[in-house]
N, CA, C and O of each residue as an XYZ file, in Angstrom:
736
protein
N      41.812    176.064     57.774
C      40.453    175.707     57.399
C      39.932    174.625     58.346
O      40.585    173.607     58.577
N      38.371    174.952     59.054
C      38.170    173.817     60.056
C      38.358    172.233     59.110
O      38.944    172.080     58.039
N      37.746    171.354     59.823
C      37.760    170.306     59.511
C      36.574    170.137     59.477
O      36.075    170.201     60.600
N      35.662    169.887     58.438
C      34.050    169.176     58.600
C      33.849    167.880     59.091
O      32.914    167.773     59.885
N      34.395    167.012     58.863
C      34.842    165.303     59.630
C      35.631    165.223     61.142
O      36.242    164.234     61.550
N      35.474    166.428     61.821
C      36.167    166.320     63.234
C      34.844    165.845     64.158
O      33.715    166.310     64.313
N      35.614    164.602     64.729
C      34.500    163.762     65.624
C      33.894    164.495     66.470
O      34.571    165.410     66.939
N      32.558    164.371     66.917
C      31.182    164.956     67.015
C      32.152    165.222     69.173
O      31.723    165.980     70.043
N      32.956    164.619     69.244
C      33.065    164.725     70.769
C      34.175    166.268     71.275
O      34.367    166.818     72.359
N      34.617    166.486     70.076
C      35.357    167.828     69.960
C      34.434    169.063     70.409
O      33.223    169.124     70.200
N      35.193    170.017     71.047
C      34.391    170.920     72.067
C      34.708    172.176     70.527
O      35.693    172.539     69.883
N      33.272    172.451     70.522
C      33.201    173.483     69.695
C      32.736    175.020     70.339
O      32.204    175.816     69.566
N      32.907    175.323     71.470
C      32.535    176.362     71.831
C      34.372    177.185     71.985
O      35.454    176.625     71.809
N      34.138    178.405     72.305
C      35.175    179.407     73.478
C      35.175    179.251     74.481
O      36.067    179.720     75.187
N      34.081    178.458     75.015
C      33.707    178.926     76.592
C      34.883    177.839     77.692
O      35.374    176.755     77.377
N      34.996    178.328     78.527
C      36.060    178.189     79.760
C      35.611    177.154     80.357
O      34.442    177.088     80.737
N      36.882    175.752     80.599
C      36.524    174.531     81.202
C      37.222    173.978     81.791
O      38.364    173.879     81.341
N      36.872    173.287     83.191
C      38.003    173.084     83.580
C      37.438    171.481     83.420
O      37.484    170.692     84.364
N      36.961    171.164     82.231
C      36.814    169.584     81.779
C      37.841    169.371     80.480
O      38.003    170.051     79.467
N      38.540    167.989     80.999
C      39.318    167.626     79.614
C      38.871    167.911     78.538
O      37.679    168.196     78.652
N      39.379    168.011     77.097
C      38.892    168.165     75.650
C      38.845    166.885     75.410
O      39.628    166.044     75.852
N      37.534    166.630     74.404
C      37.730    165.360     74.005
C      36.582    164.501     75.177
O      36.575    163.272     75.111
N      35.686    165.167     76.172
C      34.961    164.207     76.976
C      35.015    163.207     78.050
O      33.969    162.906     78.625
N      35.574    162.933     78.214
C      35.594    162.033     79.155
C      36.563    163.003     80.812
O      37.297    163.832     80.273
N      36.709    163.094     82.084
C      36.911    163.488     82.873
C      37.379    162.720     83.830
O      37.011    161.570     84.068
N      38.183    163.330     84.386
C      38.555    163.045     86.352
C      38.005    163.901     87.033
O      37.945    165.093     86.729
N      37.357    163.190     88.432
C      37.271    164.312     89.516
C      38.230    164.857     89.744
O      39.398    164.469     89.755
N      37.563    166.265     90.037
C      38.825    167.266     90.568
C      40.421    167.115     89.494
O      41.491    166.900     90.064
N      40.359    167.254     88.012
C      41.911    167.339     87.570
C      42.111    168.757     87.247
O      43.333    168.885     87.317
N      41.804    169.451     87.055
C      42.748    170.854     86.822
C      42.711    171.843     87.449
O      43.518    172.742     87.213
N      41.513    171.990     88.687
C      41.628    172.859     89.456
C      42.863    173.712     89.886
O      42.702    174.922     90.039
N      44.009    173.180     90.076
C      44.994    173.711     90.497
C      46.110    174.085     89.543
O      47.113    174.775     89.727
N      45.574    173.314     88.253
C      46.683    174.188     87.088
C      46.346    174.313     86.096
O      46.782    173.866     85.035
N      44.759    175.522     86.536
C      43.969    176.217     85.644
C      42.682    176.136     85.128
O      41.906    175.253     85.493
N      42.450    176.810     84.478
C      41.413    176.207     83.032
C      41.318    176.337     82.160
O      42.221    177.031     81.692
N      40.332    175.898     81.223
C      40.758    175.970     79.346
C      39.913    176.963     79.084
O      38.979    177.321     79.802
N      40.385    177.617     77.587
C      39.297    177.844     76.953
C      39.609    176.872     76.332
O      40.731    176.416     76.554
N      38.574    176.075     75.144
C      38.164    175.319     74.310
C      38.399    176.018     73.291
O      37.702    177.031     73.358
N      39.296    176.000     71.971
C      39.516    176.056     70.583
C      37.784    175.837     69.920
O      36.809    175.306     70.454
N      37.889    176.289     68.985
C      36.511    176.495     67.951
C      37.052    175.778     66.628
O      36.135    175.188     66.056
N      38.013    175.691     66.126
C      38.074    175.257     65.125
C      38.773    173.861     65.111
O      39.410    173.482     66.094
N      38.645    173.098     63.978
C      39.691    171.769     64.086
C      40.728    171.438     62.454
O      40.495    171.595     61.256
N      41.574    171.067     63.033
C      42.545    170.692     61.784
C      43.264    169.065     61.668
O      44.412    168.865     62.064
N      42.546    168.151     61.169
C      43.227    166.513     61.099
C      42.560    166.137     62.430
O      43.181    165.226     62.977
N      41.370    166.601     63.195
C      41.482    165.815     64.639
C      41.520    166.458     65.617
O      40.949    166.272     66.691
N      42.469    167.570     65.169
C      43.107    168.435     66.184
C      42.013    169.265     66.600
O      40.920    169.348     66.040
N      42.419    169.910     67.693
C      40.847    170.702     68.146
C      42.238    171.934     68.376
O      42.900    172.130     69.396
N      42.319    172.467     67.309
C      43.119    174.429     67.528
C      42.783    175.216     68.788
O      41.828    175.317     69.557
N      43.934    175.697     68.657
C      44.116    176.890     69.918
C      43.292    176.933     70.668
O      42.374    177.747     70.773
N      43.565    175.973     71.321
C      42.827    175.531     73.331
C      43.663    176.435     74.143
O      44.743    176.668     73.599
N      43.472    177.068     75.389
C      44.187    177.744     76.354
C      44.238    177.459     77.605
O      43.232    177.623     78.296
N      45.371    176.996     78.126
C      45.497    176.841     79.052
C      45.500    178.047     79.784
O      46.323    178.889     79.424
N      44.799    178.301     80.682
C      45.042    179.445     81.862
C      45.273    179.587     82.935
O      44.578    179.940     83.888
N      47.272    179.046     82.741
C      47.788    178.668     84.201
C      47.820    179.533     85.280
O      47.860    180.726     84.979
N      47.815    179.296     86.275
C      47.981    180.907     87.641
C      49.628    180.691     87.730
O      50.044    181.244     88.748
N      50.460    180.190     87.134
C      51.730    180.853     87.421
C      51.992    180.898     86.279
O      52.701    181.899     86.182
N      51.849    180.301     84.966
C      52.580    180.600     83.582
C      51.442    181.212     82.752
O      51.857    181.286     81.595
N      50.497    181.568     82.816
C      50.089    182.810     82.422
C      49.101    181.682     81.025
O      48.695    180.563     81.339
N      48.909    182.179     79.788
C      48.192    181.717     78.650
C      48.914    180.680     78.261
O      49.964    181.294     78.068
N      49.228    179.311     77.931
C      49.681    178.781     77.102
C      48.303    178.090     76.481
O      47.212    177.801     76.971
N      48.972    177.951     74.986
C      47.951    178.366     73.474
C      48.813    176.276     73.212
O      49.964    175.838     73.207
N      47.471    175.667     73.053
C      47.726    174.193     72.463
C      46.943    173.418     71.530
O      45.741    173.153     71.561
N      47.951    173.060     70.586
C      46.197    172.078     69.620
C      46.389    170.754     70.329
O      47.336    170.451     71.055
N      45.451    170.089     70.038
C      45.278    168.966     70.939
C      44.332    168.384     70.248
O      43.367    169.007     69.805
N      44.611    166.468     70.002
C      44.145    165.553     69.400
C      43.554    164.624     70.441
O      44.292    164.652     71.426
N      42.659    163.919     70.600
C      42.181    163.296     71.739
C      41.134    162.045     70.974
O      40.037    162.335     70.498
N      41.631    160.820     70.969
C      41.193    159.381     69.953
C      39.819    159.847     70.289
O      39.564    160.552     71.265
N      38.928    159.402     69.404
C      37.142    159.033     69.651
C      36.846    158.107     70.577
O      35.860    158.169     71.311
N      37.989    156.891     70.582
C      38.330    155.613     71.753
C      38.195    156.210     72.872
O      37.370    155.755     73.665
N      39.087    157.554     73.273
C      39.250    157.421     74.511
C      38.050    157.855     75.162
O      37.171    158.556     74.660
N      38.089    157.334     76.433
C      37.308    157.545     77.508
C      37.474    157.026     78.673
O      36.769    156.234     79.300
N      38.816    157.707     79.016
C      39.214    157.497     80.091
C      39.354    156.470     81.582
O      39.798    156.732     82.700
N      38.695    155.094     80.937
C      38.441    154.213     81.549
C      39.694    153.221     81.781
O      39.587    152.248     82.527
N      40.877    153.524     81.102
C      42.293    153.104     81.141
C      43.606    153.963     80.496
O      43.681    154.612     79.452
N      44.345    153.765     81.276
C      45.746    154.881     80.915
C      46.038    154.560     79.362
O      46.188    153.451     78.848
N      46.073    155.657     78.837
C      47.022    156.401     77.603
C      48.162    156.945     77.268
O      48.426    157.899     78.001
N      48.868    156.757     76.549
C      49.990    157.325     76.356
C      49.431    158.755     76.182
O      48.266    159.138     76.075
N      50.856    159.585     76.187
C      50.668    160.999     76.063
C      51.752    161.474     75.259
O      52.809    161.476     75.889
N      51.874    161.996     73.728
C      52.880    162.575     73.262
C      52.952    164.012     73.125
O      51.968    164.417     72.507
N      53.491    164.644     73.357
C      54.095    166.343     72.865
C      55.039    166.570     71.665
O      56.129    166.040     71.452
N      54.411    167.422     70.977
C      55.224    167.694     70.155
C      55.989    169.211     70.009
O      55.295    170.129     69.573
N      56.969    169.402     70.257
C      57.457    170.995     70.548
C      57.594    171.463     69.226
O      57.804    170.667     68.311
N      57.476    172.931     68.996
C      57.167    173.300     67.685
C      58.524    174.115     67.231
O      58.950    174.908     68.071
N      59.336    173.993     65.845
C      60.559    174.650     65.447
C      59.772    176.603     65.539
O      58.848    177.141     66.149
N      60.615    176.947     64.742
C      60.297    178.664     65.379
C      59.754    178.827     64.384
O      59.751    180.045     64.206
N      58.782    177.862     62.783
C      57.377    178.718     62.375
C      56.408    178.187     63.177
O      55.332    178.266     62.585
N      56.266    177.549     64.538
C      55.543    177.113     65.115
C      54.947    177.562     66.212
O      53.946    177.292     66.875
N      55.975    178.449     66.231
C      55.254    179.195     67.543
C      54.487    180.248     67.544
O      54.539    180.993     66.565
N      53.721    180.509     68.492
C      52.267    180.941     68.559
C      51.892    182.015     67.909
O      50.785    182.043     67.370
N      53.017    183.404     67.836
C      52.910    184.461     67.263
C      52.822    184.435     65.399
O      52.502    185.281     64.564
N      53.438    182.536     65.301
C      53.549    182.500     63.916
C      51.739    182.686     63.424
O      51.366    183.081     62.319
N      51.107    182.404     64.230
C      49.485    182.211     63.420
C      49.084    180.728     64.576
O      49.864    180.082     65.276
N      47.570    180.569     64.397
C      47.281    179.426     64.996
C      47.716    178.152     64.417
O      48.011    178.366     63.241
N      47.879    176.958     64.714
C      48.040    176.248     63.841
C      48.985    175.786     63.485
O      49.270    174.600     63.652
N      50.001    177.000     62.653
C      51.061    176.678     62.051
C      52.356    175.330     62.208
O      53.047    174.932     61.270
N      52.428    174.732     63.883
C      52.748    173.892     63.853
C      52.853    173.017     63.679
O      53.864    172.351     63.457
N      50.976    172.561     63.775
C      50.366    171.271     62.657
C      50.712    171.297     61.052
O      51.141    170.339     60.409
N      50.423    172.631     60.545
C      50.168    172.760     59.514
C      51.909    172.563     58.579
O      52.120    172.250     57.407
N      52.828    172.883     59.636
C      54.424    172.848     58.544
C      54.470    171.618     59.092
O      54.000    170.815     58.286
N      54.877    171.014     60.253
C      55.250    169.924     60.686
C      54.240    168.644     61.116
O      53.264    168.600     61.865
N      54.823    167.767     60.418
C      53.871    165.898     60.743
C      54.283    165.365     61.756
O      54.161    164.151     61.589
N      54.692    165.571     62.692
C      55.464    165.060     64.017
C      53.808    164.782     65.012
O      53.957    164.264     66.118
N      52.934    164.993     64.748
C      51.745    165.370     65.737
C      51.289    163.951     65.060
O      51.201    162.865     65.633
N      51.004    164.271     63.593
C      50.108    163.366     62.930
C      50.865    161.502     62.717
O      50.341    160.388     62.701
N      52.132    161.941     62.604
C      52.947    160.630     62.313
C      52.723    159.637     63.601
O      52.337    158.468     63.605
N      53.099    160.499     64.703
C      52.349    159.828     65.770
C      51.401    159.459     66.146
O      51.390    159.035     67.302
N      50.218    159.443     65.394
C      49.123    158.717     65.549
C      49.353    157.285     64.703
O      48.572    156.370     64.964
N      50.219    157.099     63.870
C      50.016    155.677     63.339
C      51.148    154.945     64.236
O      51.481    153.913     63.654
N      51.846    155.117     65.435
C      52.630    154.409     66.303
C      51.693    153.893     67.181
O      51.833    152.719     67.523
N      50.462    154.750     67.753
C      49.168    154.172     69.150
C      48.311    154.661     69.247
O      48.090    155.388     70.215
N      47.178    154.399     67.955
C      46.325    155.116     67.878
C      44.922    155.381     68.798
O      43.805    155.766     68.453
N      45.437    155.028     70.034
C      44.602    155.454     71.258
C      45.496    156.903     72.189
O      45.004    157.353     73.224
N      46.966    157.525     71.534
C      47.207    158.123     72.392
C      46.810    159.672     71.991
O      46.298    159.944     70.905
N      47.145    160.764     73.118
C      46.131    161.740     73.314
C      47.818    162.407     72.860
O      48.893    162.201     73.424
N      47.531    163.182     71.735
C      48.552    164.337     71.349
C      48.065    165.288     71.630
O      46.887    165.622     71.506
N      49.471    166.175     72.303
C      49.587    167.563     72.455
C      50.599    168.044     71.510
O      51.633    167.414     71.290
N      50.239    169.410     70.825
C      51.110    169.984     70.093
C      50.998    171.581     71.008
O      49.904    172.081     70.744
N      51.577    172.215     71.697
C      52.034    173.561     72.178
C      52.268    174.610     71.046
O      53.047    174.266     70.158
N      51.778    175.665     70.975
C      52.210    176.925     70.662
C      52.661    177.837     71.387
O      52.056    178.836     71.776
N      54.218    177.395     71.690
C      54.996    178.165     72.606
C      54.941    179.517     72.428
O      54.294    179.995     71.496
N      55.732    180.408     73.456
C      56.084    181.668     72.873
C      57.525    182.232     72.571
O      57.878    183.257     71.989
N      58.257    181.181     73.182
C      59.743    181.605     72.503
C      60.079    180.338     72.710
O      59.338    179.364     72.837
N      62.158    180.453     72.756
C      62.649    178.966     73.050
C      63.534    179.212     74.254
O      64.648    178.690     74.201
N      63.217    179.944     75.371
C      63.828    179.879     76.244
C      62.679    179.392     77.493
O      61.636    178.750     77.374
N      63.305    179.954     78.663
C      62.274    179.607     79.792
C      61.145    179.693     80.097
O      60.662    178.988     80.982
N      60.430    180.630     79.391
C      58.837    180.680     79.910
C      58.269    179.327     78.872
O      57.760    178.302     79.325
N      58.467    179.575     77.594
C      58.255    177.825     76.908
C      58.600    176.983     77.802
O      57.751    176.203     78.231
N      59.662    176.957     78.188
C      59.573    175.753     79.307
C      59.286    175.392     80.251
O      59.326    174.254     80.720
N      58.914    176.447     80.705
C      58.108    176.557     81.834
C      56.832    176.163     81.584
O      56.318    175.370     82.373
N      55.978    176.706     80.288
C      54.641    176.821     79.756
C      54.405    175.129     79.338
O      53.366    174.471     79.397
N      55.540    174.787     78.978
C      55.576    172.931     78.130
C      55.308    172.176     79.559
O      54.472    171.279     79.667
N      56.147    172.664     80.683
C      55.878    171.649     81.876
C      54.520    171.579     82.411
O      53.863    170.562     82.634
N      54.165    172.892     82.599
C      52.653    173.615     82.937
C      51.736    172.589     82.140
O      51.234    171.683     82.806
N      51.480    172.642     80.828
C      50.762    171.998     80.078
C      50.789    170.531     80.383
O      49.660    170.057     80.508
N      52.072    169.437     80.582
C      52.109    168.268     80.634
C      51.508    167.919     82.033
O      51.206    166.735     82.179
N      51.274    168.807     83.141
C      51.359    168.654     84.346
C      49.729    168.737     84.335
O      49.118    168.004     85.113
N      49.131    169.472     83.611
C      47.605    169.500     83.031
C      47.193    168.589     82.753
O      46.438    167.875     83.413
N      47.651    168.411     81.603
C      47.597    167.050     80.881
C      47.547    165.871     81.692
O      46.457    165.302     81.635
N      48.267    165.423     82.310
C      48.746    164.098     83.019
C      47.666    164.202     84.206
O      47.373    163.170     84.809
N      47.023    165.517     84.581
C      45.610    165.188     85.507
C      44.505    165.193     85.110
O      43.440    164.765     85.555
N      44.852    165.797     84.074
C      43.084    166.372     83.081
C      42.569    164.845     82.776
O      41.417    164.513     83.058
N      43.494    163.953     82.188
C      43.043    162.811     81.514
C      43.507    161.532     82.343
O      44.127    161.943     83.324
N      43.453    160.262     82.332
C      43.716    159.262     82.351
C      45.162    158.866     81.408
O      45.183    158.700     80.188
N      46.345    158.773     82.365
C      47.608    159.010     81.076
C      48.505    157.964     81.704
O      48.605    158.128     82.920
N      49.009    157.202     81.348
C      50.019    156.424     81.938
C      50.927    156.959     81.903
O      51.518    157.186     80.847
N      51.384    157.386     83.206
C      52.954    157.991     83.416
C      54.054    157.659     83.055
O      54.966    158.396     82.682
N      54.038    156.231     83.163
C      55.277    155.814     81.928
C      55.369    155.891     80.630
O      56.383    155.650     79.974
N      53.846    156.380     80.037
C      54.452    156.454     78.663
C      54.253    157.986     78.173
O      53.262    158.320     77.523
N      55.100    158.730     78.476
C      54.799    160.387     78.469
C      55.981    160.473     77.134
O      56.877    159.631     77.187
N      55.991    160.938     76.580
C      57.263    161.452     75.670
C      56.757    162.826     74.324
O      55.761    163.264     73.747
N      58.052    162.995     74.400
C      57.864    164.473     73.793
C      58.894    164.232     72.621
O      59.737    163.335     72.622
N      58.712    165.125     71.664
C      60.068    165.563     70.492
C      59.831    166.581     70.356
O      58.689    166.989     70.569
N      61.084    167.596     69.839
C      61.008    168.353     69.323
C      61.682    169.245     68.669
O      62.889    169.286     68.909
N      61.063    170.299     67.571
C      61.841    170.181     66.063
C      62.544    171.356     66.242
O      62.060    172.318     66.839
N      63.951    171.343     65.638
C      64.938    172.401     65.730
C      64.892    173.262     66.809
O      66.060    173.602     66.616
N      64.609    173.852     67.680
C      64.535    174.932     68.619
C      63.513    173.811     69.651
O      63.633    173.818     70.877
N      62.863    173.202     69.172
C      61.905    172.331     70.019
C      62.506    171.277     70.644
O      61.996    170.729     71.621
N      63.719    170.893     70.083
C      64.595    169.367     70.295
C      65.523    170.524     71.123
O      65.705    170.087     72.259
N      65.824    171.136     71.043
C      66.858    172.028     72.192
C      66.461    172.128     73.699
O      67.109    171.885     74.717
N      64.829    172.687     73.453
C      64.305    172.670     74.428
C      63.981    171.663     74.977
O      63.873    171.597     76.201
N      63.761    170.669     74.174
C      62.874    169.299     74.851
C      64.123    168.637     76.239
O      63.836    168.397     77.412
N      65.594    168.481     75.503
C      66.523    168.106     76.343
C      67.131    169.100     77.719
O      67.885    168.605     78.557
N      66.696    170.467     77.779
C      66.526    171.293     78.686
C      65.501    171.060     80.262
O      65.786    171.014     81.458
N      64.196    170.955     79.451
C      62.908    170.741     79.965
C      62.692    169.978     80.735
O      61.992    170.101     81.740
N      63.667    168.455     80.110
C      63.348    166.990     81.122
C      64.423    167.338     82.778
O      64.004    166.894     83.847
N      65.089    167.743     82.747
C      65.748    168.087     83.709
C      64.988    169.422     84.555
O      65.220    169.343     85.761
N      64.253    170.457     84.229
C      63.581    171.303     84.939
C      62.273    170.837     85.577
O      61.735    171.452     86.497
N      61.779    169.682     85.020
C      60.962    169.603     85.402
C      60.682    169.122     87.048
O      61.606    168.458     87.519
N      59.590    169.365     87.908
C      59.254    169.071     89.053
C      59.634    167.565     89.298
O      60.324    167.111     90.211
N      58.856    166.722     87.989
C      59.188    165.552     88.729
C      59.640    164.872     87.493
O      59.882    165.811     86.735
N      59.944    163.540     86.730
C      60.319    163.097     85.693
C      59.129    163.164     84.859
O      58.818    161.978     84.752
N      58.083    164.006     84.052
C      57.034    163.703     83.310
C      57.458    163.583     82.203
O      56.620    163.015     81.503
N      58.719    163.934     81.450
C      58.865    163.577     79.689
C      59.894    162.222     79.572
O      60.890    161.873     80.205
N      59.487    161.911     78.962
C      60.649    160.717     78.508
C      60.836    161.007     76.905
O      60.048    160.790     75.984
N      62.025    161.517     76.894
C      62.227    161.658     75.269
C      62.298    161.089     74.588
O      62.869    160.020     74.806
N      61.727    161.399     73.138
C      61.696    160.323     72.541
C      62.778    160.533     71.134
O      63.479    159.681     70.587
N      62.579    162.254     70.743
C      63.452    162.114     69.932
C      64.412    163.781     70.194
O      63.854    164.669     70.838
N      65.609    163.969     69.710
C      66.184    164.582     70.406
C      65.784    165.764     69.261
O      64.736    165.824     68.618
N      67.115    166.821     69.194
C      67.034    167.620     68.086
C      66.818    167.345     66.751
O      67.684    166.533     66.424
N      65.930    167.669     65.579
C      65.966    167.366     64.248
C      67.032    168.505     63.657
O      67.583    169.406     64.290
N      67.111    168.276     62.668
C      68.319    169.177     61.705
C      67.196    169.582     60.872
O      66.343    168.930     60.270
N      67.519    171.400     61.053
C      66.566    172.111     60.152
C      66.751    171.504     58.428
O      67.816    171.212     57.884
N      65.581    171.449     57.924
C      65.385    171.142     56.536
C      65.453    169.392     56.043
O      65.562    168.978     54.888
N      65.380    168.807     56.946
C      65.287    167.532     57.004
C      64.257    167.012     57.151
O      64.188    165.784     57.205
């Protein structure tokens, strides 16, 4: 169900952008790893199923929270949250926000930072591939302090997360929390 109280700076169209969500911009950030569509609906903040449309990893599907504060005029933290397996994308939109608080809990640790939650498509390599893709977006789309990048993630997401930091191009995750134990 949208959100009627989602701040007025949330992109309510479909239409294709290669401008951050949430308003505020860099010259020239995503040209080279892609563009969005913009999500239509919102859930807690979240602005639902945004698309990344990478030229080497293909669709990756993300909700994404972005403070009313920000505006890009100083670095932000950046958290990810990887989604257990009702979270992923084929589960429905959403669903990752909607079973798991890992997105939302993290807003009362810095409530200026810009959450990403991913709707992977499995838990092997193209997710990880698709999670790096996205952070590598991320970290140009917006104003992000590189030191404070960190990710968790839940049961199948915490597997991957400790996979991921080692594939990646250059050091962009700093973990924060490792595997959770299903039902906990």
């Amino acid at each position: 169900m949208p959100d009627a109280s989602a701040p007025a700076n949330r992109p309510t169209s479909g239409d294709e952008t290669d401008m951050p969500l949430g308003g505020a911009s860099r010259t020239g950030s995503s040209g080279e790893f892609g563009t969005v569509t913009a999500g239509t609906d919102t859930y807690r903040g979240f602005v639902l199923d945004n698309v990344l449309h990478s030229p080497d990893d293909g669709d990756i599907h993300f909700n994404l929270y972005v403070p009313d504060s920000y505006d890009g005029s100083r670095p932000v933290a950046l958290f990810l949250t990887l989604p257990g397996y009702q979270g992923l994308y084929f589960q429905g939109v959403g669903e990752n926000l909607y079973t798991e608080d890992f997105g939302f809990e993290a807003q009362r640790y810095d409530d200026r930072m810009i959450i990403a939650a991913p709707q992977l498509s499995d838990w092997g390599e193209t997710s990880s591939r698709q999670a790096i893709a996205l952070t590598e977006y991320l970290l140009n789309a917006y104003t992000i302090d590189a030191s404070r990048v960190f990710a968790e993630g839940y049961s199948g997401g915490g597997r991957d997360d400790v996979a991921r930091d080692g594939h990646a191009p250059r050091p962009i995750l700093r973990i924060s929390a490792l595997q959770l134990a299903m039902g906990r």
